[in-house]
XYZ file of C-alpha atoms in Angstrom:
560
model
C 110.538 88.926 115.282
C 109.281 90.024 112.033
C 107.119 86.555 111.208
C 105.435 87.470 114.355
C 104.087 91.356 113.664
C 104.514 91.415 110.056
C 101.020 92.407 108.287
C 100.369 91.253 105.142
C 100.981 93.983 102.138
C 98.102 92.129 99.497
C 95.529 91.656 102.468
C 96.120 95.217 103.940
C 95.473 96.500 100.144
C 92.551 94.417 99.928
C 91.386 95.950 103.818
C 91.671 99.190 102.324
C 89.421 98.771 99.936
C 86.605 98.669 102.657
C 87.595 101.964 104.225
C 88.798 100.230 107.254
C 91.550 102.553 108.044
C 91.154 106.079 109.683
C 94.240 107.649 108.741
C 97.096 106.250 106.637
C 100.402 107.393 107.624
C 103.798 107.010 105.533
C 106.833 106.765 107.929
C 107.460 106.034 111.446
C 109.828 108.178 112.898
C 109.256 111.431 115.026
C 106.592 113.002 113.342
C 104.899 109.678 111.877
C 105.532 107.702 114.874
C 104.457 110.007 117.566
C 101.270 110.861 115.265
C 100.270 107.207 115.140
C 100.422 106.837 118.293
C 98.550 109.305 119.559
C 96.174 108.540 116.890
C 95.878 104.833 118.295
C 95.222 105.980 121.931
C 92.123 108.212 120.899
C 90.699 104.725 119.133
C 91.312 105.729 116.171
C 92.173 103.046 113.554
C 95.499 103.830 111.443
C 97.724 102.122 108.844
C 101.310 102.887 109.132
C 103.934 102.295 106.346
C 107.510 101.962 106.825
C 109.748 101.163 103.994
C 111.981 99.066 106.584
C 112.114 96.406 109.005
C 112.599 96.067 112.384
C 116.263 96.900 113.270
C 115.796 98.258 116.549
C 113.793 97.565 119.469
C 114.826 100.819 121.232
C 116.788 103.837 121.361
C 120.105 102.794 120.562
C 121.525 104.346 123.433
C 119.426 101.890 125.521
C 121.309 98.650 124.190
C 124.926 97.324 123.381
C 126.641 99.710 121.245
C 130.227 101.086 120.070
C 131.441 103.293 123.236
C 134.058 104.675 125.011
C 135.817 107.055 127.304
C 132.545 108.762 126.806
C 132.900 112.627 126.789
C 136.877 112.141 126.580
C 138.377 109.983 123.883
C 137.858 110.883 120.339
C 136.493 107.697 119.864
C 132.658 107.847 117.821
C 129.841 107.962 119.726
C 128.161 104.665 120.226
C 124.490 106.509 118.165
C 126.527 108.281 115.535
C 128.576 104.951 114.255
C 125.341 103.076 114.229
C 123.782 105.726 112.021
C 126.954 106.015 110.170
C 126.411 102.225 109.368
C 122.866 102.155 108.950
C 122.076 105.274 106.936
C 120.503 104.890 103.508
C 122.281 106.954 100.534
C 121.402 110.388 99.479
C 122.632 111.760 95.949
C 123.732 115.273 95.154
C 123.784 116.740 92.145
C 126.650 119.088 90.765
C 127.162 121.923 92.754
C 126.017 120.972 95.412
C 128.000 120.906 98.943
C 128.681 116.801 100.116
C 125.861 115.841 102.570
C 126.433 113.759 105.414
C 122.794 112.283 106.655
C 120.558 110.122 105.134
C 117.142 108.527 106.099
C 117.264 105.761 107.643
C 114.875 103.013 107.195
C 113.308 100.982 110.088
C 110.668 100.891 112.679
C 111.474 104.009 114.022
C 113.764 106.038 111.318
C 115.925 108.064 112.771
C 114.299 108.529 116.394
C 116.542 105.629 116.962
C 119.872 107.230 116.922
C 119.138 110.793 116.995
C 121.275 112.994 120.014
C 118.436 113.020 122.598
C 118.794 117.219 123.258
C 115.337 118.856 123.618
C 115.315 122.472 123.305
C 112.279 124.227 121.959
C 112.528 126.492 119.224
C 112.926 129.675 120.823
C 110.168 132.095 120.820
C 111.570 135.067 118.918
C 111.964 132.134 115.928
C 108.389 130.806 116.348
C 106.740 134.752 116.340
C 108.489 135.305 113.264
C 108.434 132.290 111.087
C 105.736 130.297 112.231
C 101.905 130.488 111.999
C 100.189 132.514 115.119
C 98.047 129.576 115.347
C 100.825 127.220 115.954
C 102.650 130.022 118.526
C 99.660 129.899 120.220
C 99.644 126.603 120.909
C 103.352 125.915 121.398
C 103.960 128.831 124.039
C 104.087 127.288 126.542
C 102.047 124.527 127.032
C 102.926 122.461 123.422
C 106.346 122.729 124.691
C 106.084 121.667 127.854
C 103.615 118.664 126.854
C 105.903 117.616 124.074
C 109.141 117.286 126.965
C 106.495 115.711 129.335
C 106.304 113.154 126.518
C 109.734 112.775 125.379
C 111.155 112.444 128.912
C 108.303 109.584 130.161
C 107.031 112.510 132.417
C 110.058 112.141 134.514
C 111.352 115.823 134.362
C 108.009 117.918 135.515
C 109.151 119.714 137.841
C 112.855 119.234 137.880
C 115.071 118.697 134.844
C 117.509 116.150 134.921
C 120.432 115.279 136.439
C 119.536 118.744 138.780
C 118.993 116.800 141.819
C 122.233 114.291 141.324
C 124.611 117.880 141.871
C 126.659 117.297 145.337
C 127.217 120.419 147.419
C 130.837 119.759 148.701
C 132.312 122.542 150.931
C 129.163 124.667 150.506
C 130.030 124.889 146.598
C 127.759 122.880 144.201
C 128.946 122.017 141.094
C 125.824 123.084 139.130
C 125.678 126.219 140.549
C 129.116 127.235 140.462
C 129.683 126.334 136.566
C 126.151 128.047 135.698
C 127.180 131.058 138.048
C 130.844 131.227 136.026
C 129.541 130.342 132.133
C 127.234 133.319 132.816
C 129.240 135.576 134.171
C 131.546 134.850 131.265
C 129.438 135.196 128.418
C 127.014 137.420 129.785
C 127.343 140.350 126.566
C 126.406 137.587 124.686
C 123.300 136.229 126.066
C 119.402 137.382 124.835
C 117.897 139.433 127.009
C 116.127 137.340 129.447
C 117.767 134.371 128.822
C 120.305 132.716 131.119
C 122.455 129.499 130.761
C 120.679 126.397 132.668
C 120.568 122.525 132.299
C 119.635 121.661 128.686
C 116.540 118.655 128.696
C 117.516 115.426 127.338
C 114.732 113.138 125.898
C 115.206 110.260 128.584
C 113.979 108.667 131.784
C 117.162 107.523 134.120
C 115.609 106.955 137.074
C 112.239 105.033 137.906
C 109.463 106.827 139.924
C 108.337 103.249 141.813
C 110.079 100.394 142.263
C 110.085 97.687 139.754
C 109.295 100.181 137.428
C 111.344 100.456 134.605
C 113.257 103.646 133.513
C 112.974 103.728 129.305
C 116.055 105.576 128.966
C 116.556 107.503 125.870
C 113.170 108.190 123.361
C 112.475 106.845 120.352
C 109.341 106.041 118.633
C 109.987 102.330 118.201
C 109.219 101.128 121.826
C 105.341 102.359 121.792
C 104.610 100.973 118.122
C 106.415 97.455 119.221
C 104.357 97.175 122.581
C 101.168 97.707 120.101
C 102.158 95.441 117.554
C 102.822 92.784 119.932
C 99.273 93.298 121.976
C 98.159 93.325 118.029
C 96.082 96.375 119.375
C 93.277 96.474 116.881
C 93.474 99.945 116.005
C 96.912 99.460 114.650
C 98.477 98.080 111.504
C 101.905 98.457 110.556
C 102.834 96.890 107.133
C 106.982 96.627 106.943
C 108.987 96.586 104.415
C 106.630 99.156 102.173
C 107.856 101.827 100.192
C 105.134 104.621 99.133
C 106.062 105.502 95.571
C 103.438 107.991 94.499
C 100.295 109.701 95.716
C 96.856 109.020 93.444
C 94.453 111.775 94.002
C 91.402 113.193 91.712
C 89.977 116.297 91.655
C 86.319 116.016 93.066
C 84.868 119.742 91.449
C 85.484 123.421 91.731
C 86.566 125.119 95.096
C 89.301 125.057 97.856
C 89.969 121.760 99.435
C 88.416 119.443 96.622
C 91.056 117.384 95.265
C 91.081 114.193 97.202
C 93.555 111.205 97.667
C 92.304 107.788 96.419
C 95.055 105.641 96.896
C 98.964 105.545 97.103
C 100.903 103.347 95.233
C 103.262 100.938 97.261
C 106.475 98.553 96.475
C 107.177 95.650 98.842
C 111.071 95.554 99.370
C 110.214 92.263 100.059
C 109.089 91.351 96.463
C 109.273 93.902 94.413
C 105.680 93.534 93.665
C 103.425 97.264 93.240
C 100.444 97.314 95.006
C 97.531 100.077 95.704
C 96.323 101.294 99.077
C 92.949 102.892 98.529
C 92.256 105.888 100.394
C 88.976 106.866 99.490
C 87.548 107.114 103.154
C 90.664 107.849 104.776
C 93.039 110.829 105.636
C 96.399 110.706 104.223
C 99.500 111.906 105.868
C 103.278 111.802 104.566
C 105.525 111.678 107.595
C 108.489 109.893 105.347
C 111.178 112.902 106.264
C 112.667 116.081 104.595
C 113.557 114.114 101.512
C 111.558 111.017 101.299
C 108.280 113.657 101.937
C 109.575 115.875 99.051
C 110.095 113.025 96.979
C 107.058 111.190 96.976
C 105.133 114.936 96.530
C 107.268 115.150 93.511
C 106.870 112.051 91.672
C 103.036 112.606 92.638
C 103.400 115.568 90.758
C 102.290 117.927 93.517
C 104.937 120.626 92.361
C 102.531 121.225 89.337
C 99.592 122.388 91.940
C 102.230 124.203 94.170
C 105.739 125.139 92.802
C 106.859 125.253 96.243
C 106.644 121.569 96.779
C 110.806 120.299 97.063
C 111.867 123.958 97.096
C 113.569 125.924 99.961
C 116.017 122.661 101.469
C 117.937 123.873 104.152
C 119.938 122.409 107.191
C 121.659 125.177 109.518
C 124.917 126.342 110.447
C 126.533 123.975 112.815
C 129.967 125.353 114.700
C 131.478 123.164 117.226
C 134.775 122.743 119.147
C 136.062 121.061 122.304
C 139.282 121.295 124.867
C 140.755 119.379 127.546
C 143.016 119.739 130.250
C 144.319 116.866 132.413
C 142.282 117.417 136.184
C 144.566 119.735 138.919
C 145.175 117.322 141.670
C 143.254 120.355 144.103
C 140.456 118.871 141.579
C 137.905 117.111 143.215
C 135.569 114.595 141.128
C 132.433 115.459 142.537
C 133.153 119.335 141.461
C 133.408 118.025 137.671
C 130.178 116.075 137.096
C 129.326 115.993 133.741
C 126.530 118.460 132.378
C 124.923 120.365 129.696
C 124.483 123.975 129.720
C 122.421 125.648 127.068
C 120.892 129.108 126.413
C 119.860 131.483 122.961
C 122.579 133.791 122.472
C 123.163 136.508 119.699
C 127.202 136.463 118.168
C 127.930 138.641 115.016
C 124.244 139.823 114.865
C 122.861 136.233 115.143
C 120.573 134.298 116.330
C 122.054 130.971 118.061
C 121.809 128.104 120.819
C 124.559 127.936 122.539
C 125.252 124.619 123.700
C 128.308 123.602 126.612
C 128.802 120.151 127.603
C 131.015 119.369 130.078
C 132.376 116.196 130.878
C 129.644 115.302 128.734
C 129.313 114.503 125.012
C 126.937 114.494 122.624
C 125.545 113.150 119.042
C 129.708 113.869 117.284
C 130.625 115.228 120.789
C 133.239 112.133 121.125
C 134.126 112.174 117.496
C 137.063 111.968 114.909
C 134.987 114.709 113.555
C 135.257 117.024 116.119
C 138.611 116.113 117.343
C 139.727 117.738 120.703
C 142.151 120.459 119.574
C 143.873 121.481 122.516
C 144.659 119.329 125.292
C 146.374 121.325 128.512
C 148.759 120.148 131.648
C 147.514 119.898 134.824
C 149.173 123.408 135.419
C 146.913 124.914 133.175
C 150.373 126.367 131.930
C 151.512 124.559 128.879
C 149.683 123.132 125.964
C 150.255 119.308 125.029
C 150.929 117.677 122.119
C 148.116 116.666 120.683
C 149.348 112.667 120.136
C 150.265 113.073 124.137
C 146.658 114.272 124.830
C 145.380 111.101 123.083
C 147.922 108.536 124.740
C 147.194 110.184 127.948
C 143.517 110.065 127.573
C 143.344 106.863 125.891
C 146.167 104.377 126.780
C 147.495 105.810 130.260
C 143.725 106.491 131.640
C 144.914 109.763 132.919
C 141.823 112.116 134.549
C 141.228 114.886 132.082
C 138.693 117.264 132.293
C 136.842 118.503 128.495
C 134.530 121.006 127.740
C 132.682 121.322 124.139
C 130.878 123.992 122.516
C 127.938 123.694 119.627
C 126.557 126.964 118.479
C 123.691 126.442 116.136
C 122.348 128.842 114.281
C 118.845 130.232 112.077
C 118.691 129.372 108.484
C 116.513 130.912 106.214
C 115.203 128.751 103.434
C 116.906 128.736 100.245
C 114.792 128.752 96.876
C 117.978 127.548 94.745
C 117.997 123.956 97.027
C 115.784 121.396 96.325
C 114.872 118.044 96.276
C 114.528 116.872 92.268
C 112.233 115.323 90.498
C 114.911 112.796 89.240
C 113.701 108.719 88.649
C 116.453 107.202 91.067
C 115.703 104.951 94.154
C 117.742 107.309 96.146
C 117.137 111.174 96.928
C 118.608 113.714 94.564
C 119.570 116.901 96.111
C 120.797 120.451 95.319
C 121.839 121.908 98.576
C 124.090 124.467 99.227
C 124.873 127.105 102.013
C 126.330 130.621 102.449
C 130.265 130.270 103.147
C 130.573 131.604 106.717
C 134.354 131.718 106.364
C 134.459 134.826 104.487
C 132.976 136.707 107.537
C 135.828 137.500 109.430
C 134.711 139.465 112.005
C 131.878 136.851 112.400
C 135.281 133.796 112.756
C 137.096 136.220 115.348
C 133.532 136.576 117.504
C 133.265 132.509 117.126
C 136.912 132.503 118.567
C 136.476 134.932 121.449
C 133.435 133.062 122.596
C 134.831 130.220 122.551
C 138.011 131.145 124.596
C 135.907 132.796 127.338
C 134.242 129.504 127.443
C 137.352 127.863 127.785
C 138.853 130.060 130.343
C 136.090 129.872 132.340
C 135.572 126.295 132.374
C 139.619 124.872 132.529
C 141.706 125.788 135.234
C 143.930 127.894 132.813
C 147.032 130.265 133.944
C 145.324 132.470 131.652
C 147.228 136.066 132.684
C 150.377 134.523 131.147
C 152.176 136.256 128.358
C 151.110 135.394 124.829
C 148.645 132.907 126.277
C 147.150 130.949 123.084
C 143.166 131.481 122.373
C 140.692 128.603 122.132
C 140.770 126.721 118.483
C 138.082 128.736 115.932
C 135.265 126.038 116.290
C 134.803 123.336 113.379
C 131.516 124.113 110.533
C 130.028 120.691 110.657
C 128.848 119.048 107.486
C 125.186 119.365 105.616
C 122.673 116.701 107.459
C 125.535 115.396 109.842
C 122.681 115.625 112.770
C 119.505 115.416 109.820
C 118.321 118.892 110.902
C 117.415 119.475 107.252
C 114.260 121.422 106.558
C 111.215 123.110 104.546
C 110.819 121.020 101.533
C 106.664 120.761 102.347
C 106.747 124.491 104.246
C 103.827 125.513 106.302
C 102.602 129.271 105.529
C 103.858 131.609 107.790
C 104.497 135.616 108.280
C 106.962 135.250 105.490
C 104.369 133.986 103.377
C 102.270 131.175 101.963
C 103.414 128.048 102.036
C 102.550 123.862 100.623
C 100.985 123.346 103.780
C 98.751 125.285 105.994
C 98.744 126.121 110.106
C 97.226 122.418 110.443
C 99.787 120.830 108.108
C 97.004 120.233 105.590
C 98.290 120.324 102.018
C 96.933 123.160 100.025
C 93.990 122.235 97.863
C 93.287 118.984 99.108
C 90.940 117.780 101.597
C 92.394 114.137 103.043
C 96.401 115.036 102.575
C 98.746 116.301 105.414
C 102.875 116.211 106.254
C 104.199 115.886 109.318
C 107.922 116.017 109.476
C 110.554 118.137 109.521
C 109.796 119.171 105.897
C 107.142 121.673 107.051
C 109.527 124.140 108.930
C 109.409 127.482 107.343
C 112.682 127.784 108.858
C 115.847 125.931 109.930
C 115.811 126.753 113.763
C 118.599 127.612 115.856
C 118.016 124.593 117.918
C 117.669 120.779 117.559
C 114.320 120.666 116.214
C 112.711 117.484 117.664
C 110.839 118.715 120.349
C 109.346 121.358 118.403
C 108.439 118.525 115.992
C 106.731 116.700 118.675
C 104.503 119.580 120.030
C 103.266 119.925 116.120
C 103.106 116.135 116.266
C 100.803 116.399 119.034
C 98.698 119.167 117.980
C 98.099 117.719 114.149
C 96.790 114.407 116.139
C 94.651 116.566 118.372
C 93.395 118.300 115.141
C 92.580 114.947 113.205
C 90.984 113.346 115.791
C 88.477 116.092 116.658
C 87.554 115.874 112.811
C 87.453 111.811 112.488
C 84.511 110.186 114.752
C 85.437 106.776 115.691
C 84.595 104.519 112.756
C 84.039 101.454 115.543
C 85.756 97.888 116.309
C 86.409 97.486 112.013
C 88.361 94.569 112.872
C 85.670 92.329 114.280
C 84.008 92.900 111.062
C 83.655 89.884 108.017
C 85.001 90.727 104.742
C 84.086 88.549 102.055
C 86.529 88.424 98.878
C 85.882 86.033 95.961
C 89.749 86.504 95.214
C 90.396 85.166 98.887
């Protein structure tokens, strides 16, 4: 496949020399990927580099893949063991807590593989960390236009699977567990928020026939249906790892040092070769790590001592139950779903996330093990190797809920990305421990067990009747929610970037990743990513006329 689309790395630097290209972006996942994109449809003519090849063709989730007893088993979900496989390494240095993520490099990155959950960032988090100008945007209509996009358009007016809900005996099962979980939790919730069906990032079913759903998003499936119509406002070189930004200062004043070129390795051959970028706009979309170390070795951190500072990825809590299904029990009153709302626990700031039936990105993993496993009397707690057996070998109907609380994170000045010569990214990360709260572990714990109790069919006035498990902390980058080495200013303060993504001081550089969040979020940040995504390509088009059909053009070369 890659003979067929593969651009050539010496002729694109040569084309660059002419100013052919528009915008150069580094890095094709959510933020580069979307940007391109949208860049592409407005006509405008953009180079893409990804360091890897073409591994996938879609969202993982859309093709053959490790899976099963989905939402029971603790077997690994069929996304997480791909990216378990596929992941490239990240270093830490002493100190440092282990990390579990890694980039991943492809057509695509990690929009391949990533969970699919699309909450927003709440609002309360926006209004305080964010810029107004972005708020402004975002509420509501960003948002909304960013799950328009993710979902193929499919879930406008209703989200998904909120139609599929059976009303049997004048109960629906939607209803009913929404009307419970909220009754339950209710002390917990924000004000004005209320548990409800948590967007996923796919299109199931087709609006006409013959129409194709897509399934679950990922950024790979637009840039492959351009590369194959070799759309002329799109090249994609492969296989091309940015090492270094070149840039000159043109004079005196704000916004006059200027990007002339980046300096690029083929994986392919080793060979260093320059992209000039004289006449085009530059913008590093190469993740968290990859954007903080390419700013680094650029020496960025000398204009702005910001640049690699601040790395963050939030607190992650997460446990799960089971109980093997009362033969009352009908099916159709346990259809899988996932209920999510903003909640405050200890003080906090947190998504709340319940699946049920359901699992998600480590739902269905040895990682987050089921921990309790009851009888169908609700009475008596199993043994957890009879939980399994049943489950696994004797196909017995069991019924499991999971919860995933995420919480805020502010950025942390002692974490960074360093400025280290290794092929890999060096980190310093490190996070509060959370364990020595205990009133915070006991509030985990409660929540947890009215989740449980309201969920399982549980003889719950018994004597002595056990709690839920405390939930599991998951590891640093085990969903790559890592943030703010690149930060955009903000209420706290000033940032690398500014409310356009535009790197201080320079006139042709932006980011566009996860790197510019002045805050780790308490919620999956992807959709939030997108609306910026979408805004930034607004932004850059309304300042970059169409150049016209460069393409069509003759370029003479002596050298080819």
């Amino acid at each position: 496949m890659e003979q067929i689309l593969a651009s050539d790395i010496e002729l694109v630097s040569r084309l660059s020399n002419t100013g052919v290209y528009d915008f150069v972006i580094v890095g094709s996942g959510i933020g580069g990927g979307i940007l391109a994109e949208e860049l592409v449809k407005k006509e405008r003519t953009v180079l893409l580099l990804e360091r890897g090849g073409i591994t996938f063709s879609t969202h993982v989730c859309n093709t053959a893949r490790p899976d099963f007893s989905r939402g029971k088993a603790d077997s690994p979900e069929g996304n997480e063991l791909v990216y378990g496989a596929l992941k490239a390494p990240v270093q830490t240095a002493e100190g440092s807590e282990p990390y579990v993520g890694g980039p991943m490099y492809c057509l695509g990155g990690r929009s391949n593989v990533w969970g699919l959950w699309t909450p927003a960032v709440d609002d309360a988090t926006l209004k305080e960390y964010f810029p107004q100008e972005i708020c402004d945007d975002l509420l509501p209509k960003g948002h909304e236009h960013a799950r328009n996009l993710l979902s193929n358009y499919s879930q406008r007016d209703t989200i998904y699977p909120a139609d599929d809900f059976e009303t049997v005996d004048g109960v629906n099962a939607l209803d009913n567990a929404t009307d419970t979980l909220n009754k339950a939790v209710g002390d917990y919730l924000q004000p004005g928020h209320q548990l409800g069906l948590g967007t996923l990032a796919t299109q199931l079913k087709a609006p006409q026939p013959y129409r194709f759903p897509q399934g679950g998003f990922s950024t790979t499936g637009p840039l492959l249906n351009r590369m194959y119509a070799k759309d002329k406002h799109l090249t994609v070189a492969l296989h091309t790892e940015v090492l270094e930004v070149e840039y000159s200062d043109a004079g005196s004043g704000e916004d006059t040092t200027h990007v002339t070129g980046l300096f690029v390795r083929s994986t392919n051959n080793q060979q260093i070769y320059k992209i000039a970028t004289e006449k085009s706009t530059v913008i590093l979309s190469a993740g968290t790590l990859g954007t903080a170390k390419i700013a680094l070795t650029s020496g960025l951190q000398n204009l702005n001592p910001l640049v690699g500072k601040g790395l963050i990825d939030h607190e992650a809590w997460a446990m799960r139950c089971a109980q093997e299904r009362p033969d009352n029990v009908s099916a159709q009153s346990r259809e899988p779903m996932l209920l999510q709302s903003m909640i405050n626990i200890a003080g906090r700031r947190c998504l709340m996330s319940v699946t049920y039936n359901s699992n998600f990105f480590l739902g269905g993993s040895s990682r987050l093990s089921i921990r309790q496993y009851w009888d169908k009397d609700g009475r008596r707690r199993l043994p957890i190797k009879r939980g399994k057996d049943l489950i696994k070998n004797e196909d017995t109907n069991f019924d499991t809920v999971a919860v995933f609380l995420e919480f805020h994170a502010e950025l942390d000045e002692e974490n960074e990305v360093l400025n280290l010569p290794s092929a890999d990214p060096i980190i310093r990360i490190k996070r509060p421990d959370p364990h020595v709260d205990e009133r915070f572990q006991l509030e985990l714990q409660e929540l947890c067990t009215k989740i449980r109790d309201s969920t399982l069919d549980l003889k719950t006035d018994l004597p002595n009747f056990d709690p839920a498990p405390r939930p599991s902390l998951l590891g640093i980058g085990v969903f790559s929610h890592e943030v703010g080495t690149m930060r955009m200013d903000g209420p706290k303060g000033k940032g690398v970037v500014d409310h356009n993504l535009k790197v201080h001081g320079f006139g042709n550089l932006f980011c566009c990743d996860l790197s510019v969040y002045p805050v780790s979020p308490p919620a999956n940040p992807t959709r939030t990513l997108t609306a910026i995504s979408l805004r930034l390509a607004k932004h850059l088009a309304s300042k970059t006329p169409r150049k016209g059909h460069h393409h069509h053009h003759r370029h003479h070369h002596n050298g080819l």
